[in-house]
Every structure is written in structure tokens, then in C-alpha cells.
Amino acid sequence: MSAFLEVTDLRAGYGDARVLHGVGLAVPQGEICAILGPNGAGKTTLLRALSGMVRVRGGIRLDGTDLAGRPPDALARLGVAHVPEGRGTFVPLSVEENLRLGAFIRRSRAEINADLERIYTYFPVLRKRLKQAAGSLSGGEQQMLAIGRALMLRPRLLLLDEPSLGLAPLVTQELFRIVRAINEEERTTVVVVEQNAHIALGIAQQAHVLETGRIVLSGTAEQIRADEQVAQSYLGYRV
Amino acid sequence: MSGSTEVTSKAASAETPGRGRAPGRAATVRWRWIVAALLLAAACYAPFQLVPFHVFQLSMVLVYAVALLGLNLLVGHAGQISLGHGAFFAVGAYTAAILLQRVELPYPLTLPVAAAVAFVLGLALGLPAMRLRGLYLALVTLAIAIFLVPLLKRFEPLTGGSMGLTLAKPAPPAWTGLAEDQWLYFLALAVAVAAFLLAHSLLRSRVGRALHAIRDNEAAAEVMGVRLSFYKTLAFAWSAMFAGAAGCVYTWVIGFVSPDSFVVTLSITLLAGLVVGGLGSFSGPILGGLFVMFVPGIAQDVNDAAPGVIFGLLIIAVMYVAPTGLAGLAGRVTRSIQKILRKE
Ligand SMILES: Nc1ncnc2c1ncn2[C@@H]1O[C@H](COP(=O)(O)OP(=O)(O)OP(=O)(O)O)[C@@H](O)[C@H]1O
Ligand SMILES: [Mg+2]
């Protein structure tokens, strides 16, 4: 019985520089998977590999479909949405234009409008900022916009790269609560990369610790949380 | 679950980008159309007040404005560069000239053919070229412009070689009662208005949104399903199509084409004109058209020996005073006038 997202022996890098040396993962449908690990471990590269932004070798299967080697726009069409590190909003465009661009591959106007409403219920603050340039939003608001935009794709797989980056603790908590709500209500499978292990383990079912391009530890969120040694050596602090 | 998310707006940076959409955007859009309508009225009135030479000059401004509308799609809206726009202008001009002289096609038909030829050529060249970025793309497009002149000289039976081709200008129909220069002017104006509306509706479509996404953040656009190579190539082909149409009207207005009218300088002047006029802006192509038409002449008047130097200095001066181009400057001036009016 194979999982919804199945990654086997994934290798990837930039030019000659290998970053991932054989990563394996299996995420069941509707679950949240947290990727933890120190700076430079290859977490961002792993997400880039999953969304086609770097060249890969090895296997990536989403619900049985082979994703490896396809370009990002093709993966978007297959339901992979990537919220990149540092958000990647379209700074000069308005909030609404950003959200509508998220639905670029979809045609039905009625559905898109309905989805916009749905996203405003998750992120009420976006409704207040609709006509404002994305670049003029606060860091937290931009992160919400980036996630909202990714949801406009109606993703089957949502990739989040350090959503807490640069956010105040309270905002981070709120954001993760919303990610959890989205995951529960839409049954969207999520892979989230986080430095803030505590908060990520709080919403995830399973977690993996990545170090220098290899997974050095995997388990349920509880197992990883309980592992004192992990806390010390990989996460750098008590969780 | 939807508890209000109060985010402290410490990061709501003051530096809202110039292209940003402020709350007053709907009002500015309405203003733009009012201004455009007034300009159009003035443009219809002008040829009856001016001497033929000035009417001719205005026709040329419109011709360049159409070419710049195309360049603006590519550079201002899709964020790509082209140093070869003049080549497509020349292709349009020559297509029209050859059709008029060798095929004796009625002149209105030369316009769609010239535009189509330039579009197809843009597609063919854009397909490989648009895989490149930045300086590489600049270099390849420059090469297109450089290759064109010897090519035109070479196919003498078709192009008339270095001598070029001389043609009869479209004659005004008797019912209009217009002089030739006025008729040509109105032809150019009609094409310019049509081109303007076309560019506007292209930009408001799904494709326009894709281009803006590519310009602002290529990687993010791609992960949202925008096929970069497809849309970039399309933008290149469109920009070529506008240049081709402009070239065709150029042939109508001037009645003469020769390779020396389309040297590399034309491409560079067009790009400079667009940047000076205002990249990605509504009025940039018109202001740029004025620039391309008049500034090289002014430079010549100031110093006959080194017009290039004066031309360069003028560009530097404009960019220093108005880093977002003349359109940006005009916008700033309008906004401060509005502010003063509101205070009173
Ligand atoms: N665009 C790139 N070109 C070349 N090398 C890169 C590029 N991006 C990342 N790398 C290298 O790949 C390695 C892994 O980087 P990656 O961004 O995946 O790490 P990370 O785990 O996301 O780190 P962080 O927690 O700091 O975000 C690093 O050694 C980095 O230098
Ligand atoms: Mg990273």
C-alpha cells in the first residue's frame, strides 16, 4: 500500500554541488509532515525538488503519478503548490491580483470567486487589504497572502518553506493554527519546513530531521518531540 | 476558527513601489481615460492648425508610439529586454514596401500582412531567444538588429539593395477633402488608437497577468503554473507585431525605405525612448514617441559635430530628474497638483 506522496532515493543539487543524497519520505493523504534540521541541511532544496524547481534524480510519486523531472508549471497543474522561503509575493501587484494569479491554471470564474471568499474566512485581514500593493503588507500579512495564493490553486500537496520566518511568536502561532485548519477542512496534504520545531511538531503527524542532505531521524511528531537527544543535537534547543 | 489575526504593521514599509496599486486606483484609472479622450480630441484637431511638416512630424511620433507600445509589452510588462526592436520595425516597413511595389496590393491590406509577418518572425526568433536572460538576451536581440541591414542590402531584386524602394504614398480619398499629409496623419492616428486599445486589452487578459507575474517574480510565476517559455515567446512575438505594424505605417507616411533607415541605432533609440518615456506605464509609449522623434534632432541642433554625445547627456539628464521616466514625472506632478487643489 503506497502513500499519497512517496519520495524514494531523491537526489538533487545545483550544478555540480550535490545537496540531497538520497532522501526518502512517505506521507499519507491528508497528513502534515514536518521537515526539521539545521541551516544548510537541504530543506529548501527538498521542497524545490518536490515542486520541480531543481533537477532531480530518484522517485517522486503523488497519488501514483510520477512527478520527477517535470517542470514547475506542469507540477502546478498536477496540484503541487509551493510557498517559497521568503514568500515570493508579487510585490507591486495588489493583494487581490496576487490571489487571482494563484488561480492562474483554473478557468471557472465562479469557482475562483468562491475560493477567494473561502480564503478571506481563513485570513480575514486579506479582505481588508485587497487593493493594497502586496509589498506594503507586513511580514505576517505577506505570509498569509502567500499561503492564500497557494490555496487558490486548490492544491493536493501544499509545500510550506519556513512560514514562521521573521514573524512574531503570536503571529506564528496563529498562522500554524490556520494551516492546521486548512489541512483539516480541505484534506490538503502538507509538507512544512520549519526552524521552529516546537510549533511545527504541534501540528504535524510525522516529522523528519534532515542533516547535510540525508534524513537522520524519522518518526511520529510525538516520538521526535520526546527525543531529548534530537532536541540537543539537531534542533539546538529543548523542544 | 476565523479569529481576527491582528498583525502589528511594523513591517508595512513606507516604500510602496511606484507601480503599486494605491486605494485611489479606480479614480486614477478614470482620470486616465478622460485624459486619453482629451488627447484624442486634440490629436484630431491638430492637423488643421499645423503646417504640413509639423503634421508629418506628428505622424512619425504616432508611428514610433505604436512601435513603443509593443516594446513596452515586452520590456515594461514582461520584464524582458530587446535591443533588436528596430529589426521588426524594418521588417514591417519592407513588407509593406515590397507588397506595394512588387505585388501592388492595396495599401490598407499591407497593414495586417506586415503585422503578421513580423509576428511570425518574432515567434520564430523568440522561441530560441527567450530561453536566455538579461545580458545574453540583450546580445542576441542586438545581433538580430545588426544582421538585418546587410541582409536587406543583399536581396536586391526584392528590397532594392542599398538604394531602397521609393513608393507612392496613400492618396486621400476625395470625399475627405484632406491634404495628403493630413490623410497620412489620420491613418497613423487610427492605427495608433487601435494598437493602444489592443495592447490595453491584451494586458487586462489572463496573458497580461501572466506577463506581470513573470516580470515581478519568475520563480513564483512558474510554480503557479505559468509556462515561462510560452508566455515570454508570446510577448516577444506581440512586441514584434506592433513594431511591424508601426513599420508599415512608416512606409505609408515616408514613401521610402532603405537599409540605412534601420541601422542598430534605431533599436537602441527605441529602447532609450521607452525607458525615458516610462517603462510599463500608460503614457510611456506616447512620451517615448515624442522623444524618439524630436530628441535626436535637438541633439543635432545643439552640437552638429557630436549629436551622439548630446543625445546621451540628454538621456542621463532625464533619468536623473525622473528615474521612472517622463510618465512617472508627469504622474508626480499631477498628484502634487491634485493635493494642492484638495487643500484649497
Ligand atoms: N541556488 C543555489 N545555488 C547553489 N547552491 C545552493 C543554492 N541554494 C542553496 N544552495 C546550497 O545548498 C545547500 C542547502 O541549502 P538549502 O537552502 O536547501 O538549505 P536549508 O536547509 O533550507 O537551509 P536554511 O535553514 O538556512 O533555509 C547549502 O549548502 C547551500 O549553499
Ligand atoms: Mg531554507
XYZ file of C-alpha atoms and ligand atoms in Angstrom:
615
model
C 0.000 0.000 0.000
C 1.767 3.135 -1.149
C 1.387 6.537 0.440
C -0.107 9.637 -1.195
C 3.267 11.321 -1.511
C 6.108 8.898 -1.932
C 9.695 10.045 -2.263
C 12.399 7.454 -2.823
C 16.148 7.884 -3.000
C 15.803 11.528 -4.022
C 18.992 13.240 -5.065
C 19.221 16.869 -6.138
C 21.594 19.802 -6.235
C 22.743 22.914 -8.025
C 25.121 22.332 -10.920
C 27.891 20.132 -9.619
C 27.030 20.719 -5.991
C 25.013 17.812 -4.619
C 22.708 18.852 -1.817
C 20.334 15.924 -1.311
C 21.903 12.476 -1.133
C 19.034 10.004 -1.273
C 16.043 11.232 0.689
C 13.030 9.004 1.304
C 9.610 10.017 2.619
C 6.078 8.701 2.607
C 3.206 10.970 3.546
C -0.346 9.595 3.721
C -3.167 11.627 2.217
C -4.360 14.475 4.411
C -1.424 14.408 6.818
C 1.073 17.087 7.765
C 4.730 16.197 7.528
C 7.326 18.403 9.208
C 10.901 18.658 7.939
C 13.348 19.880 10.558
C 17.065 20.415 10.539
C 19.906 22.892 10.792
C 20.684 25.676 8.315
C 22.051 24.451 5.029
C 20.733 20.918 5.562
C 18.871 20.999 2.259
C 15.302 21.559 3.493
C 14.569 24.285 0.959
C 16.196 22.195 -1.736
C 13.929 19.281 -0.835
C 10.822 21.429 -1.334
C 12.257 22.825 -4.561
C 12.778 19.273 -5.756
C 9.166 18.425 -4.952
C 7.894 21.418 -6.945
C 10.219 20.904 -9.906
C 12.414 23.939 -9.322
C 15.640 21.934 -9.225
C 16.679 18.980 -11.279
C 16.244 15.657 -9.509
C 17.143 12.007 -9.702
C 15.143 9.404 -7.883
C 11.444 8.928 -7.422
C 8.644 11.317 -6.528
C 5.105 9.990 -6.769
C 1.940 11.846 -5.930
C -1.088 9.605 -5.748
C 0.658 7.214 -8.101
C 1.674 9.863 -10.684
C 5.385 10.215 -11.332
C 6.431 13.833 -10.695
C 10.188 13.571 -11.103
C 11.660 15.546 -13.973
C 8.570 17.637 -14.713
C 8.825 21.433 -14.868
C 7.220 23.559 -12.115
C 4.281 24.706 -14.223
C 3.376 21.095 -15.013
C 3.552 20.199 -11.327
C 1.301 23.143 -10.505
C -1.225 21.651 -12.895
C -0.928 18.354 -11.042
C -1.812 20.106 -7.798
C 1.514 20.927 -6.164
C 1.584 24.394 -4.571
C 4.818 25.797 -3.200
C 5.057 28.722 -0.795
C 8.740 29.573 -1.138
C 11.095 30.732 1.569
C 10.684 34.491 1.838
C 7.144 34.253 0.440
C 7.705 35.314 -3.152
C 4.635 37.506 -3.467
C 4.334 39.812 -6.450
C 5.313 42.970 -4.675
C 3.895 45.665 -6.995
C 0.627 43.835 -7.601
C -2.371 44.189 -5.314
C -3.425 41.545 -2.813
C -6.356 40.592 -4.988
C -4.205 40.355 -8.114
C -1.797 38.121 -6.220
C -4.615 35.827 -5.134
C -6.099 35.674 -8.614
C -2.700 34.817 -10.048
C -2.684 31.870 -7.672
C -5.644 30.507 -9.619
C -3.867 31.058 -12.928
C -4.336 27.490 -14.144
C -8.015 27.397 -13.284
C -10.754 28.629 -15.590
C -14.059 28.773 -13.775
C -14.660 32.325 -12.637
C -17.437 31.305 -10.255
C -15.229 28.750 -8.534
C -12.372 31.211 -8.263
C -14.624 33.817 -6.685
C -15.961 31.245 -4.240
C -12.406 30.264 -3.336
C -11.478 33.889 -2.734
C -14.285 34.085 -0.193
C -13.074 30.887 1.425
C -9.586 32.334 1.737
C -10.903 35.504 3.349
C -12.527 33.365 6.014
C -9.135 31.830 6.782
C -7.322 35.158 6.543
C -9.801 37.962 7.274
C -7.017 40.526 7.211
C -6.525 39.956 3.473
C -10.029 41.136 2.709
C -9.206 44.479 4.309
C -6.100 44.863 2.152
C -7.469 43.739 -1.207
C -6.436 46.775 -3.252
C -3.188 47.360 -1.423
C 0.143 46.518 -3.050
C 1.479 43.233 -1.669
C 4.784 44.958 -0.948
C 3.100 47.273 1.523
C 1.839 44.425 3.742
C 3.509 43.465 6.996
C 5.618 40.306 7.130
C 2.819 38.269 8.682
C 0.263 39.548 6.227
C 2.568 38.706 3.333
C 2.973 35.174 4.611
C -0.798 34.834 4.809
C -1.086 36.190 1.303
C 1.493 33.688 0.083
C -0.389 30.790 1.659
C -3.725 32.121 0.448
C -2.335 32.397 -3.041
C -1.086 28.826 -2.929
C -4.549 27.665 -1.830
C -6.069 29.345 -4.889
C -4.507 26.533 -6.872
C -6.706 24.049 -4.975
C -3.567 22.066 -4.216
C -3.441 18.380 -3.421
C 0.002 18.905 -1.942
C 0.964 22.125 -0.153
C 4.661 22.848 0.415
C 5.473 25.479 3.041
C 9.033 26.743 3.483
C 9.633 28.305 6.901
C 6.328 30.112 7.236
C 7.429 31.454 10.626
C 10.449 33.269 9.210
C 10.584 36.784 10.626
C 7.190 36.599 12.336
C 6.368 37.435 15.929
C 5.583 34.350 18.086
C 1.892 35.181 18.354
C 1.525 35.637 14.621
C 3.373 32.379 14.041
C 1.015 30.529 16.349
C -1.998 31.971 14.596
C -0.558 31.052 11.227
C 0.063 27.438 12.203
C -3.407 27.179 13.682
C -4.774 28.271 10.293
C -2.550 25.810 8.423
C -3.937 23.068 10.629
C -7.484 24.252 9.955
C -6.856 24.269 6.216
C -5.387 20.788 6.416
C -8.405 19.507 8.317
C -11.068 21.205 6.260
C -9.620 20.725 2.792
C -7.853 17.436 3.462
C -4.773 19.007 1.844
C -1.560 17.093 2.394
C 1.137 19.428 3.730
C 4.910 19.266 3.866
C 6.202 22.038 6.086
C 9.839 23.010 6.601
C 10.436 24.783 9.905
C 13.197 26.072 12.126
C 10.684 26.419 14.913
C 10.491 22.703 15.695
C 8.151 23.119 18.631
C 5.399 24.753 16.658
C 5.792 22.509 13.610
C 5.621 19.344 15.705
C 2.481 20.775 17.254
C 0.506 20.392 14.051
C 2.316 17.562 12.247
C 1.599 13.850 12.380
C 5.082 12.857 11.285
C 8.474 14.529 11.205
C 11.877 14.022 9.658
C 15.183 15.536 10.628
C 17.384 16.380 7.676
C 21.105 16.915 8.025
C 23.569 17.564 5.196
C 21.190 16.148 2.637
C 20.222 12.977 4.462
C 17.348 12.088 6.721
C 18.940 11.192 10.026
C 15.794 10.656 12.022
C 12.153 9.967 11.269
C 9.145 9.312 13.392
C 5.784 10.487 14.562
C 5.670 14.035 15.858
C 5.388 12.678 19.410
C 8.434 10.459 19.024
C 10.568 13.286 17.701
C 9.293 15.618 20.358
C 10.103 13.105 23.072
C 13.618 12.511 21.848
C 15.850 14.543 24.136
C 18.908 13.789 22.098
C 17.307 15.111 18.935
C 16.430 18.247 20.753
C 20.020 18.726 21.776
C 21.913 17.767 18.665
C 19.671 18.604 15.752
C 17.251 21.197 16.905
C 19.717 23.046 19.067
C 17.349 23.591 21.949
C 14.821 21.845 24.130
C 11.515 21.317 22.448
C -11.971 29.478 13.752
C -11.559 32.715 11.926
C -10.399 34.756 14.866
C -9.157 38.071 13.630
C -5.470 37.990 13.019
C -4.066 41.205 14.285
C -0.695 41.683 12.779
C 1.361 44.534 14.044
C 2.081 46.617 11.000
C 5.676 47.309 11.858
C 6.766 45.965 8.505
C 4.203 47.881 6.480
C 7.086 49.586 4.822
C 6.612 53.139 3.679
C 8.280 52.441 0.375
C 5.221 51.341 -1.554
C 6.621 50.821 -5.035
C 5.836 53.338 -7.723
C 3.823 50.838 -9.680
C 1.868 49.972 -6.558
C -1.896 49.996 -6.600
C -2.985 52.555 -4.069
C -6.564 52.778 -2.805
C -7.248 55.674 -5.185
C -6.550 53.475 -8.166
C -10.069 53.377 -9.572
C -10.092 57.174 -9.621
C -6.725 57.343 -11.403
C -7.954 54.860 -13.981
C -10.993 57.026 -14.685
C -8.744 60.093 -14.950
C -6.529 58.307 -17.416
C -9.413 57.678 -19.781
C -10.568 61.284 -19.517
C -7.058 62.481 -20.309
C -6.831 59.990 -23.169
C -10.117 61.263 -24.620
C -8.963 64.882 -24.372
C -5.662 63.990 -26.006
C -7.501 62.238 -28.804
C -9.704 65.281 -29.378
C -6.615 67.479 -29.513
C -4.956 64.994 -31.854
C -7.915 65.218 -34.255
C -7.825 68.998 -34.164
C -4.065 69.481 -34.509
C -3.545 68.691 -38.230
C -5.891 71.530 -39.204
C -3.794 74.036 -37.282
C -0.278 72.975 -38.203
C 1.869 73.333 -41.298
C 2.366 70.111 -43.290
C 5.870 69.497 -41.990
C 4.693 69.555 -38.410
C 1.781 67.297 -39.302
C 4.315 64.900 -40.799
C 6.367 65.052 -37.608
C 3.310 64.231 -35.521
C 2.552 61.286 -37.799
C 6.036 59.985 -37.086
C 5.506 60.424 -33.349
C 2.445 58.175 -33.690
C 4.433 55.639 -35.706
C 7.085 55.445 -33.009
C 4.437 55.317 -30.298
C 2.940 52.186 -31.910
C 6.386 50.561 -32.022
C 6.950 51.517 -28.384
C 3.593 50.067 -27.341
C 4.983 46.746 -28.499
C 8.337 47.245 -26.839
C 6.519 48.243 -23.669
C 4.674 44.906 -23.626
C 7.961 43.064 -23.727
C 10.192 45.279 -21.603
C 7.794 47.151 -19.350
C 5.261 44.413 -18.699
C 7.056 41.114 -19.212
C 10.398 42.367 -17.885
C 12.485 41.114 -20.822
C 14.906 43.163 -22.864
C 15.244 43.684 -26.598
C 17.908 45.601 -28.445
C 16.522 44.425 -31.762
C 13.110 46.024 -31.883
C 14.129 48.151 -34.853
C 14.616 44.989 -36.903
C 10.922 44.110 -36.655
C 10.051 47.702 -37.440
C 12.161 47.364 -40.574
C 10.551 44.042 -41.445
C 7.126 45.686 -41.283
C 8.302 48.646 -43.334
C 9.877 46.454 -46.013
C 6.956 44.043 -46.113
C 4.643 46.967 -46.813
C 7.024 48.477 -49.372
C 7.510 45.212 -51.249
C 3.794 44.469 -51.273
C 3.014 47.957 -52.532
C 5.638 47.970 -55.221
C 6.076 44.393 -56.389
C 2.613 42.988 -55.697
C 0.672 46.256 -55.969
C -1.501 45.291 -53.062
C -3.984 47.997 -51.982
C -2.269 49.779 -49.123
C -4.808 49.019 -46.338
C -4.075 45.325 -46.832
C -0.364 45.804 -46.263
C -1.004 46.548 -42.588
C -2.316 43.132 -41.495
C 0.252 41.364 -43.656
C 3.164 43.397 -42.253
C 1.931 42.801 -38.705
C 1.516 39.078 -39.344
C 4.947 38.688 -40.943
C 6.584 40.459 -38.003
C 4.563 38.344 -35.557
C 5.623 35.068 -37.151
C 9.235 36.199 -37.344
C 9.047 37.268 -33.700
C 7.699 33.851 -32.800
C 10.440 32.073 -34.727
C 13.246 34.169 -33.249
C 11.665 34.433 -29.819
C 11.442 30.680 -29.388
C 15.198 30.252 -29.004
C 15.998 33.789 -27.808
C 13.560 33.865 -24.906
C 15.309 30.959 -23.240
C 18.058 33.455 -22.493
C 18.045 36.139 -19.852
C 19.473 39.542 -19.152
C 22.687 40.319 -20.960
C 22.536 37.195 -23.112
C 19.109 38.111 -24.352
C 20.282 41.681 -24.968
C 23.178 40.394 -27.020
C 21.127 38.032 -29.164
C 18.469 40.640 -29.916
C 21.220 43.117 -30.754
C 22.624 40.573 -33.184
C 19.233 40.404 -34.917
C 19.353 44.162 -35.440
C 22.934 44.032 -36.703
C 22.297 41.244 -39.193
C 19.311 42.900 -40.743
C 20.995 45.708 -42.672
C 23.400 43.560 -44.726
C 20.545 41.141 -45.289
C 18.380 43.904 -46.753
C 21.197 45.067 -48.991
C 21.781 41.576 -50.224
C 18.369 40.668 -51.601
C 18.454 43.487 -54.081
C 15.804 42.265 -56.550
C 13.282 42.248 -53.732
C 14.474 45.040 -51.473
C 16.140 47.407 -53.916
C 19.504 46.911 -52.201
C 21.220 49.937 -50.707
C 19.107 52.217 -52.884
C 15.940 51.084 -51.172
C 12.457 51.414 -52.582
C 10.501 54.566 -53.361
C 6.731 54.329 -53.341
C 3.639 56.385 -53.919
C 2.072 57.461 -50.647
C -1.559 56.546 -49.984
C -3.704 59.278 -51.565
C -6.532 60.858 -49.575
C -9.986 59.883 -50.890
C -11.689 62.896 -52.488
C -14.673 62.830 -50.090
C -12.465 63.607 -47.114
C -11.248 66.874 -48.558
C -7.958 66.311 -46.693
C -4.478 67.134 -47.896
C -2.038 64.248 -48.249
C -0.164 64.975 -45.019
C -3.435 65.200 -43.102
C -4.723 61.946 -44.539
C -1.497 60.145 -43.649
C -1.693 61.613 -40.190
C -5.203 60.285 -39.670
C -4.160 56.857 -40.922
C -1.356 56.854 -38.370
C -3.719 58.072 -35.678
C -6.253 55.340 -36.445
C -3.574 52.651 -36.265
C -2.197 54.138 -33.050
C -5.614 54.174 -31.364
C -6.309 50.603 -32.469
C -2.870 49.489 -31.283
C -3.395 51.230 -27.982
C -6.745 49.514 -27.382
C -5.312 46.160 -28.421
C -2.347 46.464 -26.086
C -4.656 47.538 -23.302
C -6.973 44.570 -23.688
C -4.046 42.164 -24.027
C -2.692 43.392 -20.726
C -6.028 43.040 -18.988
C -6.386 39.444 -20.117
C -5.088 36.322 -18.423
C -1.971 36.594 -20.520
C -1.317 40.100 -19.245
C -1.479 38.784 -15.713
C 0.981 36.054 -16.610
C 3.402 38.643 -18.005
C 3.238 40.750 -14.853
C 3.845 37.671 -12.758
C 6.905 36.793 -14.846
C 8.219 40.331 -14.588
C 7.795 40.523 -10.829
C 8.914 37.057 -9.790
C 9.769 34.451 -12.371
C 10.152 31.529 -9.976
C 6.884 32.246 -8.191
C 5.074 32.621 -11.509
C 6.346 29.253 -12.615
C 5.248 27.378 -9.508
C 1.782 28.828 -10.045
C 1.580 27.166 -13.419
C 2.746 29.970 -15.724
C 4.745 28.413 -18.553
C 7.627 30.831 -18.828
C 8.908 29.959 -22.286
C 5.420 30.105 -23.791
C 4.454 33.494 -22.394
C 7.831 35.088 -22.952
C 7.841 33.977 -26.568
C 4.303 35.238 -26.988
C 5.280 38.622 -25.550
C 8.232 38.788 -27.929
C 6.036 37.945 -30.913
C 3.472 40.559 -29.953
C 6.054 43.210 -29.484
C 7.366 42.322 -32.947
C 3.828 42.528 -34.319
C 3.361 46.085 -33.047
C 6.750 47.025 -34.438
C 5.766 45.510 -37.784
C 2.523 47.487 -37.882
C 4.424 50.653 -36.983
C 6.944 49.943 -39.744
C 4.118 49.561 -42.244
C 2.665 52.956 -41.336
C 6.183 54.376 -41.527
C 6.322 53.255 -45.167
C 2.950 54.863 -45.878
C 3.993 58.144 -44.286
C 7.537 58.400 -45.693
C 7.023 56.648 -49.025
C 10.584 55.405 -48.992
C 12.543 52.599 -47.318
C 16.273 51.990 -47.333
C 18.571 49.856 -45.180
C 20.237 52.931 -43.729
C 16.996 53.988 -42.064
C 17.048 50.852 -39.944
C 20.553 50.607 -38.543
C 21.193 49.412 -34.998
C 20.836 52.939 -33.648
C 17.105 52.756 -34.327
C 16.717 49.804 -31.967
C 18.750 51.497 -29.295
C 16.903 54.792 -29.697
C 13.595 52.968 -29.383
C 14.644 51.289 -26.149
C 16.013 54.564 -24.811
C 12.794 56.322 -25.822
C 10.700 53.784 -23.946
C 12.779 53.964 -20.787
C 12.773 57.748 -20.886
C 9.037 57.798 -21.598
C 8.288 55.451 -18.730
C 8.528 51.651 -18.658
C 5.317 49.754 -18.102
C 3.282 52.934 -17.942
C 0.157 54.039 -19.737
C 1.552 57.185 -21.350
C 5.156 55.994 -21.681
C 4.900 54.995 -25.370
C 3.499 58.404 -26.404
C 6.099 60.342 -24.434
C 8.729 57.956 -25.771
C 7.472 58.541 -29.321
C 7.978 62.286 -28.853
C 11.444 61.578 -27.531
C 12.456 59.310 -30.415
C 11.116 61.817 -32.944
C 12.494 65.051 -31.583
C 15.429 64.494 -29.266
C 17.954 63.215 -31.849
C 17.150 66.335 -33.928
C 17.559 68.611 -30.930
C 20.892 66.956 -30.177
C 21.932 67.657 -33.753
C 20.981 71.322 -33.401
C 22.874 71.783 -30.151
C 26.089 70.345 -31.467
C 26.404 69.316 -35.070
C 29.724 67.597 -34.539
C 28.741 65.178 -31.800
C 24.980 64.668 -31.694
C 25.500 61.289 -30.033
C 27.150 62.892 -27.035
C 24.348 65.427 -26.569
C 21.776 62.663 -27.044
C 23.442 60.570 -24.370
C 23.697 63.516 -21.995
C 20.015 64.301 -22.503
C 19.086 60.722 -21.596
C 21.227 60.887 -18.489
C 19.658 64.213 -17.522
C 16.110 62.905 -17.911
C 16.841 59.732 -15.969
C 18.423 61.788 -13.209
C 15.415 64.094 -12.870
C 12.849 61.370 -13.494
C 14.154 57.887 -12.664
C 10.782 56.318 -13.520
C 10.659 58.106 -16.857
C 8.687 61.097 -18.051
C 5.415 59.271 -17.354
C 6.458 58.892 -13.721
C 7.386 62.567 -13.590
C 4.040 63.547 -15.113
C 2.301 61.350 -12.532
C 4.186 63.009 -9.686
C 3.334 66.464 -10.979
C -0.364 65.559 -11.375
C -0.503 64.147 -7.872
C 1.018 67.247 -6.320
C -1.404 69.461 -8.275
C -4.292 67.311 -7.046
C -3.008 67.642 -3.499
C -2.858 71.429 -3.793
C -6.347 71.547 -5.291
C -7.734 69.383 -2.500
C -6.249 71.649 0.147
C -7.990 74.716 -1.216
N 20.642 28.454 -5.734
C 21.667 27.755 -5.190
N 22.799 27.558 -5.895
C 23.818 26.845 -5.376
N 23.816 26.305 -4.157
C 22.731 26.465 -3.393
C 21.591 27.204 -3.879
N 20.653 27.206 -2.924
C 21.183 26.510 -1.889
N 22.408 26.055 -2.177
C 23.253 25.238 -1.288
O 22.545 24.071 -0.940
C 22.725 23.747 0.413
C 21.368 23.548 1.078
O 20.624 24.744 1.001
P 19.120 24.837 1.416
O 18.669 26.203 1.072
O 18.355 23.720 0.830
O 19.218 24.668 2.992
P 18.112 24.838 4.100
O 18.064 23.577 4.834
O 16.847 25.308 3.508
O 18.745 25.961 4.998
P 18.045 27.160 5.813
O 17.531 26.581 7.070
O 19.164 28.104 6.081
O 16.980 27.730 4.934
C 23.527 24.883 1.030
O 24.833 24.405 1.212
C 23.511 25.963 0.006
O 24.752 26.618 -0.052
Mg 15.715 27.028 3.638
